[in-house]
mmCIF file of C-alpha atoms and ligand atoms in Angstrom:
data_model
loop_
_atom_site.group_PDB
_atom_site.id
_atom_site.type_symbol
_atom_site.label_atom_id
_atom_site.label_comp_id
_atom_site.label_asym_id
_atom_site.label_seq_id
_atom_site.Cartn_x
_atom_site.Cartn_y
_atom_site.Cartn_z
ATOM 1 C CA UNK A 173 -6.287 -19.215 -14.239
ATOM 2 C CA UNK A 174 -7.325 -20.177 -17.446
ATOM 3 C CA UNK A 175 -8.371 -16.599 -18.618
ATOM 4 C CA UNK A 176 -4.822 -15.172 -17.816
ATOM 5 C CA UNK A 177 -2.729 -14.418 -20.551
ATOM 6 C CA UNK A 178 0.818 -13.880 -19.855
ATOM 7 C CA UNK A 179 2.859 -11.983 -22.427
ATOM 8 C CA UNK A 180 6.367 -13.731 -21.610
ATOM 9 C CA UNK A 181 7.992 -11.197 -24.917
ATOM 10 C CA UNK A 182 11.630 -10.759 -24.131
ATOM 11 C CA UNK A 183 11.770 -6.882 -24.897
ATOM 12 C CA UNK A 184 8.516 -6.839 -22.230
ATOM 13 C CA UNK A 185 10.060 -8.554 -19.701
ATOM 14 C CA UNK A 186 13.441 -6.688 -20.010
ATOM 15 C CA UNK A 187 11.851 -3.542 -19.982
ATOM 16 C CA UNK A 188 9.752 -4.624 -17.221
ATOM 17 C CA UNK A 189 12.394 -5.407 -14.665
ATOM 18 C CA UNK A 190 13.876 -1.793 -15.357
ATOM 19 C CA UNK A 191 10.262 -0.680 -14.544
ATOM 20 C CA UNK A 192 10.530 -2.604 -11.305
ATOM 21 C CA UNK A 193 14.059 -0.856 -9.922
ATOM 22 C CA UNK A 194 13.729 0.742 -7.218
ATOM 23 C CA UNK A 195 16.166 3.197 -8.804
ATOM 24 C CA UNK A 196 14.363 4.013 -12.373
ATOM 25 C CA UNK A 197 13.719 7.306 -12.617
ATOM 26 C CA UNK A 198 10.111 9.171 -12.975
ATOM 27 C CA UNK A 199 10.575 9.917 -16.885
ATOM 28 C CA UNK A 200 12.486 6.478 -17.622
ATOM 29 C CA UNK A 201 9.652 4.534 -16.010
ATOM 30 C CA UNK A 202 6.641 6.504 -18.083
ATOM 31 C CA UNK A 203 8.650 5.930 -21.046
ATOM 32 C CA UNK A 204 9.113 2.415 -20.723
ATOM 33 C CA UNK A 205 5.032 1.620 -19.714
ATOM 34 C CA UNK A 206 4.603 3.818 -23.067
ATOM 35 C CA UNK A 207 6.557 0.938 -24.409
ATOM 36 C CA UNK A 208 5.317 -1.845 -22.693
ATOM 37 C CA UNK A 209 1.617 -0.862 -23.442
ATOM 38 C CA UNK A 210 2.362 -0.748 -27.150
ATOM 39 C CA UNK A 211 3.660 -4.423 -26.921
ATOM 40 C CA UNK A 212 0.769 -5.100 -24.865
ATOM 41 C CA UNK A 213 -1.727 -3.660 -27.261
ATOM 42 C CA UNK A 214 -0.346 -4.996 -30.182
ATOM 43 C CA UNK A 215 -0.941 -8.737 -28.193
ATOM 44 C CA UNK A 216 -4.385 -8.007 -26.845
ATOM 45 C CA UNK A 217 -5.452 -7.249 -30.886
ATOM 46 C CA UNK A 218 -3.804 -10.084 -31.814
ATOM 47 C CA UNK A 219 -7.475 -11.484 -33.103
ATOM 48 C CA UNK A 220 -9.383 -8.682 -33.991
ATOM 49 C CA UNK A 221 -11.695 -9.586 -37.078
ATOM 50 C CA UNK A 222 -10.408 -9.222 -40.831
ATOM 51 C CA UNK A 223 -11.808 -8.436 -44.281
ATOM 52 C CA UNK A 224 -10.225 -7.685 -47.759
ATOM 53 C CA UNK A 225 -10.486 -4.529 -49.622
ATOM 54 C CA UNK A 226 -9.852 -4.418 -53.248
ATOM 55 C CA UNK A 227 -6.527 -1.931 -53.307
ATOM 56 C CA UNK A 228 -4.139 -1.162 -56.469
ATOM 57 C CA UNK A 229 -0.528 -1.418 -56.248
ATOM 58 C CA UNK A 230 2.032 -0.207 -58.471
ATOM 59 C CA UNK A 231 1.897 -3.383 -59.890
ATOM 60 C CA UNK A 232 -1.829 -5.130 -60.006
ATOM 61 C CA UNK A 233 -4.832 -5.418 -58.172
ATOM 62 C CA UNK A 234 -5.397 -7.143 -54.947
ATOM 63 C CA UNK A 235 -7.792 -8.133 -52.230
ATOM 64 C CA UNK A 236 -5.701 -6.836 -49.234
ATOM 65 C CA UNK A 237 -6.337 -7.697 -45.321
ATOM 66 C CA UNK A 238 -7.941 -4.817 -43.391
ATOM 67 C CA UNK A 239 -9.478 -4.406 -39.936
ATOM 68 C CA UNK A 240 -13.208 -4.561 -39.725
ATOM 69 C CA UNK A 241 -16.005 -3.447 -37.275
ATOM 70 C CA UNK A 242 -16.505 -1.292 -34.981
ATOM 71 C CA UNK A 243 -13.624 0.410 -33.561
ATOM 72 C CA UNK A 244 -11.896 -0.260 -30.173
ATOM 73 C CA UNK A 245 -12.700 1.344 -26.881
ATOM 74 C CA UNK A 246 -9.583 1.641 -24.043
ATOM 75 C CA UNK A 247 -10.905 2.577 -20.432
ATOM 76 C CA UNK A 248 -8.474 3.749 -18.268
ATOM 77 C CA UNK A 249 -9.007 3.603 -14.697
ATOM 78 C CA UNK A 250 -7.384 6.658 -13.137
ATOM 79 C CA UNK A 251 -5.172 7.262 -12.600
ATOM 80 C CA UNK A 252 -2.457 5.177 -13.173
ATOM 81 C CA UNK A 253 -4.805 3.761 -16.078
ATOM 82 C CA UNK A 254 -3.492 6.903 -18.126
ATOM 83 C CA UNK A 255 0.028 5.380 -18.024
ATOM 84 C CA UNK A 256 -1.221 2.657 -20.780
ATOM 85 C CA UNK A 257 -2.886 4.765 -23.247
ATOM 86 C CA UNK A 258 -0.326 6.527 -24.997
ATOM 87 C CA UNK A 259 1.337 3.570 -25.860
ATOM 88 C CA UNK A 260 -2.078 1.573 -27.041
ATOM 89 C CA UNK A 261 -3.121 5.016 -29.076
ATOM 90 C CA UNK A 262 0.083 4.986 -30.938
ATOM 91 C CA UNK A 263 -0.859 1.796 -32.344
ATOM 92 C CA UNK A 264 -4.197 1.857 -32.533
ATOM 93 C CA UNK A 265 -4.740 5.382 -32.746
ATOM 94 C CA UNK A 266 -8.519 5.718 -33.706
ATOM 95 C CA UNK A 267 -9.995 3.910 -30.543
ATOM 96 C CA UNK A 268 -11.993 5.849 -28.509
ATOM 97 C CA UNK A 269 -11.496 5.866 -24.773
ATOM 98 C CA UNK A 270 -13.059 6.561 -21.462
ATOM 99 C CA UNK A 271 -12.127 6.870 -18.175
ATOM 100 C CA UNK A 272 -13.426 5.990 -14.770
ATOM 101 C CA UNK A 273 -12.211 6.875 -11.435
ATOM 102 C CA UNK A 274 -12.089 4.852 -8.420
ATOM 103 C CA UNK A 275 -10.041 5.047 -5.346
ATOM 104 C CA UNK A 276 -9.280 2.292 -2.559
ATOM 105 C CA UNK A 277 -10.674 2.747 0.572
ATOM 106 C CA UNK A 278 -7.129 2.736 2.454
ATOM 107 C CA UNK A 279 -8.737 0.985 5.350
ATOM 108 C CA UNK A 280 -11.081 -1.837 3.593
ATOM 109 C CA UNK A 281 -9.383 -1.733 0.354
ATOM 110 C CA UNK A 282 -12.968 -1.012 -1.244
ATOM 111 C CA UNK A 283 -13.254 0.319 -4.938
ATOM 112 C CA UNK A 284 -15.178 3.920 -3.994
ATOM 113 C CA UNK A 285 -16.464 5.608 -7.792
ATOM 114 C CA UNK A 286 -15.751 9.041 -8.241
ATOM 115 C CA UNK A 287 -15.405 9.629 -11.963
ATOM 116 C CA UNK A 288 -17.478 7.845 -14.992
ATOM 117 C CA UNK A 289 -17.373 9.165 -18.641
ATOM 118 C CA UNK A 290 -17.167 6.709 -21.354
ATOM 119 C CA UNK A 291 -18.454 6.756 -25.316
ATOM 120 C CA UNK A 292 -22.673 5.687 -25.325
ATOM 121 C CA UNK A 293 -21.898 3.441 -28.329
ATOM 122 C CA UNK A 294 -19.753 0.662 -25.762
ATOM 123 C CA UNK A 295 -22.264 -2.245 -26.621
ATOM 124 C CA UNK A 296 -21.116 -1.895 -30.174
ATOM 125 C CA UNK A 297 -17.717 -1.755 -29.350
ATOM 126 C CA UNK A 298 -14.677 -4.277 -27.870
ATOM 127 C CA UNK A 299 -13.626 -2.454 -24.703
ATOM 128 C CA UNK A 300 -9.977 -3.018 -22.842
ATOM 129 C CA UNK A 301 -10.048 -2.272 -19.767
ATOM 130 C CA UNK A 302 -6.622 -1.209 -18.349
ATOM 131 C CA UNK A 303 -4.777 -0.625 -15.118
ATOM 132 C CA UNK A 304 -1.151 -1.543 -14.484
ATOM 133 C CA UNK A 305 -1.895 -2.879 -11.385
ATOM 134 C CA UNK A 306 -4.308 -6.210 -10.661
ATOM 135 C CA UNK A 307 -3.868 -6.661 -7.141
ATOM 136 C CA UNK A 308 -6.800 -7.169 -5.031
ATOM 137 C CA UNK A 309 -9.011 -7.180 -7.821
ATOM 138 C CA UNK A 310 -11.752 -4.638 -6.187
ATOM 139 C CA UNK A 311 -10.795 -1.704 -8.697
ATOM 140 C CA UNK A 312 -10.741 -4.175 -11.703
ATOM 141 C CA UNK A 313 -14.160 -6.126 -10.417
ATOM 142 C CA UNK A 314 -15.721 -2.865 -9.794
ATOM 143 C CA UNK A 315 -14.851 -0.981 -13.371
ATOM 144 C CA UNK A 316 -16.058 -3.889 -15.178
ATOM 145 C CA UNK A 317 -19.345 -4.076 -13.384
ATOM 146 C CA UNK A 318 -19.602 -0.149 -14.187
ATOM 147 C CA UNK A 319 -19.332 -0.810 -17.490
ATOM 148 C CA UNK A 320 -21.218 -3.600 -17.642
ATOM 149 C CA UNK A 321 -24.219 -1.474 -16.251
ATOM 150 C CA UNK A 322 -23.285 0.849 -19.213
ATOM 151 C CA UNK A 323 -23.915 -1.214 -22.015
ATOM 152 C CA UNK A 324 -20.287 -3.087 -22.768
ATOM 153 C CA UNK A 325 -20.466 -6.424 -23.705
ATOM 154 C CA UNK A 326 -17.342 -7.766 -24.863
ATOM 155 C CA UNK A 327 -14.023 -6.196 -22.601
ATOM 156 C CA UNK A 328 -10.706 -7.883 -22.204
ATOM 157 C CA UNK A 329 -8.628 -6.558 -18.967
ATOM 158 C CA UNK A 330 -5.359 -5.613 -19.504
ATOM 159 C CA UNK A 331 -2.437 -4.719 -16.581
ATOM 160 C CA UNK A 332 1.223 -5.015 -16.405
ATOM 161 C CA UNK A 333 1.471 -6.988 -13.487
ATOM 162 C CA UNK A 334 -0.740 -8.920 -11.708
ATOM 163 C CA UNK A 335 -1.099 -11.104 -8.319
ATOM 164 C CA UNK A 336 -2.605 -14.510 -8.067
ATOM 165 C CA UNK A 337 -4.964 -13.031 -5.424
ATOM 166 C CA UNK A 338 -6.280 -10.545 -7.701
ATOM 167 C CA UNK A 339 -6.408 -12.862 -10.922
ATOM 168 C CA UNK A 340 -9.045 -15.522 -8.656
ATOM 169 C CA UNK A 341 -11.165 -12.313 -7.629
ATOM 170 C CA UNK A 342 -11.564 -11.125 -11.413
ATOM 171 C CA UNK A 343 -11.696 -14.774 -12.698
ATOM 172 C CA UNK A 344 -14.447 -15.211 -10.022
ATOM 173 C CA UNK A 345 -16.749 -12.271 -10.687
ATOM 174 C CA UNK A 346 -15.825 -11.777 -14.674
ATOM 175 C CA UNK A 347 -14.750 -15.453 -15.922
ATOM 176 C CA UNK A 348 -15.629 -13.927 -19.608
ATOM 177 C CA UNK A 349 -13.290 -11.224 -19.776
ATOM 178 C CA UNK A 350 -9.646 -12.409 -20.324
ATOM 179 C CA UNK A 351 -6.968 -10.736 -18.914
ATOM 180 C CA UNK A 352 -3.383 -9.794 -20.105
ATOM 181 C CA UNK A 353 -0.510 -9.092 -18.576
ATOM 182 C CA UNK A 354 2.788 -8.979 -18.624
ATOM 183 C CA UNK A 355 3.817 -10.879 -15.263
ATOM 184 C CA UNK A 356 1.958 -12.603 -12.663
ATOM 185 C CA UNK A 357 3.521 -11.943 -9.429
ATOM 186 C CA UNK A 358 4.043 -13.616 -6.034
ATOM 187 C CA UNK A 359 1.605 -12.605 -3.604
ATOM 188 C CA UNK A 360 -0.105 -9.249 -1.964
ATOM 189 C CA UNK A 361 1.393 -7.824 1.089
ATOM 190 C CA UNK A 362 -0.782 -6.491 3.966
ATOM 191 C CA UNK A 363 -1.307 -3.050 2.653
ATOM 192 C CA UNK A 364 -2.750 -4.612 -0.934
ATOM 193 C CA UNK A 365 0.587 -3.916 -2.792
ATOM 194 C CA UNK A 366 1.748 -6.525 -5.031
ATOM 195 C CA UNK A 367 5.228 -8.036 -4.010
ATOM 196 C CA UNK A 368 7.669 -7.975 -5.382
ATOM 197 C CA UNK A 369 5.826 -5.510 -8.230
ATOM 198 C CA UNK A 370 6.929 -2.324 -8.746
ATOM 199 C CA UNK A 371 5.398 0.012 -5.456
ATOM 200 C CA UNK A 372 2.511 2.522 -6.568
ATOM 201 C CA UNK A 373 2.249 2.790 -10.034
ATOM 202 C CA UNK A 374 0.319 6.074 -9.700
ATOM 203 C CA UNK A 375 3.119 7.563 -7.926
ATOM 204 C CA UNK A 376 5.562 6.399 -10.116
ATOM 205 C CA UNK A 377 4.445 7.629 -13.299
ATOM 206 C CA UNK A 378 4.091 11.018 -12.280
ATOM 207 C CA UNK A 379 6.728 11.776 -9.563
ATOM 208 C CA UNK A 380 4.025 11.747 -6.576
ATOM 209 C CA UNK A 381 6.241 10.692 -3.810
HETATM 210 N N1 URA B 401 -1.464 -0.442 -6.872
HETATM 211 C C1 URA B 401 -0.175 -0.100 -7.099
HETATM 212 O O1 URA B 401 0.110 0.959 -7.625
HETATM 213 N N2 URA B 401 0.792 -0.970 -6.728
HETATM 214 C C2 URA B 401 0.521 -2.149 -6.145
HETATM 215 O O2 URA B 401 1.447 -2.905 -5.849
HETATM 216 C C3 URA B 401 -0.836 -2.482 -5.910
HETATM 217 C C4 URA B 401 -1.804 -1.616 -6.284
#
């Protein structure tokens, strides 16, 4: 698992395990993955390239750090993809993002596409791929492939939790995109839900069950 990051911050994890209660309640558990995807974000740009600009201050003139290149894409897959981006726009609020849609087969557990829109320039452009949820891997394989296909050459996967089963599938078709996340679970159960996790992060975040 050498491509697995896992962001062990203690405000992360904290707000995490309230994530995880059974109990939270639909508008405490959006507002806390808006929080966890800002920490998130602000680790998964921990090494994006730096130049100096020339600035003034009140006091003198300095060569001051500043972000360079191209700007950032986020692709959420839907749709509990959407739950990261608020938090990753409010610190990084000029990335562009796309979305693609696939749903799991119930019965094979299959990635099936249904929705692909994404900026042309990706090949130009770091790409973060997000989901909250790496469990079997199919959704994450298959998105990445998609964009591959679409020009995107350098992505980085990002999800809140993960399983190990998930992490070898990804590692195994995409062993040069890293992932991040902020826990690596136990194990699947038979229906492809991560245990222990969190249920369905879909449902979750927008009151669906
Ligand atoms: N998707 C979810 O929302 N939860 C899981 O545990 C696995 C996949």
């Amino acid at each position: 698992m050498d491509n697995l990051t896992i962001v062990e911050h203690p405000l992360i994890q904290h707000k995490l395990t309230l994530m995880r209660r059974a109990d939270t309640a639909t508008a405490d558990f959006r507002r806390l993955l808006r929080e966890i995807s800002m920490l998130l974000a602000y680790e998964i740009s921990r090494d994006l390239p730096l130049t100096t600009q020339r600035i003034h201050t009140p006091l003198m003139v300095m060569d001051a750090p500043t972000l360079t290149g191209k700007k950032l894409c986020f692709v959420s897959i839907l749709r509990a993809g959407n739950g990261l981006l608020d938090g990753m726009l409010d610190l990084l609020p000029s990335a562009r993002v796309g979305h693609i849609g696939l749903y799991r087969d119930p019965k094979t557990l299959v990635a099936v596409e249904y929705y692909y829109k994404v900026p042309s320039d990706l090949a130009e452009r770091l790409t973060i791929v997000v989901d909250p949820m790496l469990a079997t891997g199919n959704s994450a394989i298959a998105g990445v492939e998609r964009l591959r296909q679409g020009g995107a050459r350098q992505m980085k996967y990002l999800c809140l939790l993960a399983a190990p089963e998930g992490v070898r599938a990804f590692s195994t078709a995409h062993p040069d995109v890293p992932i991040v996340t902020a826990a690596l679970d136990e194990r699947l159960n038979d229906h492809g839900y991560i245990l222990p996790g969190l249920g369905d992060a879909g449902d979750r975040l927008y009151g669906t069950k």
